[in-house]
Short mmCIF file of C-alpha atoms in Angstrom, two decimals:
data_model
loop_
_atom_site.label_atom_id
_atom_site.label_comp_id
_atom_site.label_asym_id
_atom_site.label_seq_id
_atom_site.Cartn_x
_atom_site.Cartn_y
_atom_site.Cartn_z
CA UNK A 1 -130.07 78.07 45.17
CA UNK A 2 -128.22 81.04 44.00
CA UNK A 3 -125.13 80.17 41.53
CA UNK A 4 -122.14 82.63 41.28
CA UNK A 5 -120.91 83.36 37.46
CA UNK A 6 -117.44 81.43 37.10
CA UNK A 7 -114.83 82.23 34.57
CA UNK A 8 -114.71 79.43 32.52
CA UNK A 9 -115.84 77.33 29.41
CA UNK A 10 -116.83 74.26 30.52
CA UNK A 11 -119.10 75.76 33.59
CA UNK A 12 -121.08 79.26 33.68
CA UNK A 13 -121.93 78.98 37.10
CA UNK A 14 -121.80 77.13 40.79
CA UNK A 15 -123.82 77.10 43.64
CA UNK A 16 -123.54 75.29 47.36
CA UNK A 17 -126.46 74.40 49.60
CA UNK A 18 -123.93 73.57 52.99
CA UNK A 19 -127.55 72.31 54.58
CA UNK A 20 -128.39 69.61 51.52
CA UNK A 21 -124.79 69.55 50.21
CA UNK A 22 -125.91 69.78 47.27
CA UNK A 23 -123.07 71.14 44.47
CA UNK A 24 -125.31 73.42 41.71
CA UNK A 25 -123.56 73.61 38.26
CA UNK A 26 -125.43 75.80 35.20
CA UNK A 27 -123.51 74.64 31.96
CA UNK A 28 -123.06 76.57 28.91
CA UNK A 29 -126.20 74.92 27.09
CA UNK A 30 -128.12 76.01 29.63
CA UNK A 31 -128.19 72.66 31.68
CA UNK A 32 -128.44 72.44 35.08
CA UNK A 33 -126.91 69.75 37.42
CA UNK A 34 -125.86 68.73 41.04
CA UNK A 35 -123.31 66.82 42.69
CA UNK A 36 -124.66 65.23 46.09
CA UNK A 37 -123.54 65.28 49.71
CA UNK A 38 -120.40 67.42 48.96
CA UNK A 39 -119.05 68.52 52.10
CA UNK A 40 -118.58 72.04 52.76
CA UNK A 41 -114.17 71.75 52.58
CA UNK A 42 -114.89 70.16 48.84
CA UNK A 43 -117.08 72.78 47.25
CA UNK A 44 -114.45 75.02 49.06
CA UNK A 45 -111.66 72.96 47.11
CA UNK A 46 -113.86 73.24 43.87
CA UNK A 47 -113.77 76.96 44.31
CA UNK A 48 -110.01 77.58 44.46
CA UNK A 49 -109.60 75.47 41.30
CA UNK A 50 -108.01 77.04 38.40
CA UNK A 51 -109.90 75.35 35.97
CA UNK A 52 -113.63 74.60 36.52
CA UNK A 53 -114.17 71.75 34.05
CA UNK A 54 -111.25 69.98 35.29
CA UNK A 55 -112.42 70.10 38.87
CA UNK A 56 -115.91 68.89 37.81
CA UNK A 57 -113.96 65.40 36.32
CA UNK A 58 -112.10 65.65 39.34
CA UNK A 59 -115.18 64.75 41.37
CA UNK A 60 -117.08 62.50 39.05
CA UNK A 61 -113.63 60.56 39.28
CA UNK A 62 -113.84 60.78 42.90
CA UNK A 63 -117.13 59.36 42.91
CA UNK A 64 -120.10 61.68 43.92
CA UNK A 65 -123.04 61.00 42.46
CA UNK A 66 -124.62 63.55 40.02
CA UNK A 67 -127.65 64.62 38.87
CA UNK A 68 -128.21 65.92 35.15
CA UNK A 69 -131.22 68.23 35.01
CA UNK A 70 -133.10 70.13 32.97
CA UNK A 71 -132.50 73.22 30.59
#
């Protein structure tokens, strides 16, 4: 999945898959990790967020499940 580079601190970069909807997120350690079945409107919503690591609380909160992965 390709990830776009965000400005922020908390998240380098975020990818979509709209056919898994699965939610890519490469941290600053070099992790890697996924929300699941985020519909296409909420990684939309992600995007226009001014700050990154608050929208990824934001969803956690909201309940999606996600996946930790590996460096």
């Amino acid at each position: 999945m390709e990830r776009i580079p965000l400005k922020s601190r908390a998240v380098v970069a975020k990818g979509y898959n709209a056919l898994t909807k699965d939610m890519e997120m490469e941290f600053p350690d070099g992790t890697i990790g996924s929300f699941k079945a985020v519909s296409p409107d909420d990684s939309k919503w992600f995007d226009e967020q001014v700050s990154a690591g608050k929208a990824v609380w934001a969803f956690r909160r909201a309940g999606y499940s996600f996946e930790k992965g590996e460096k």
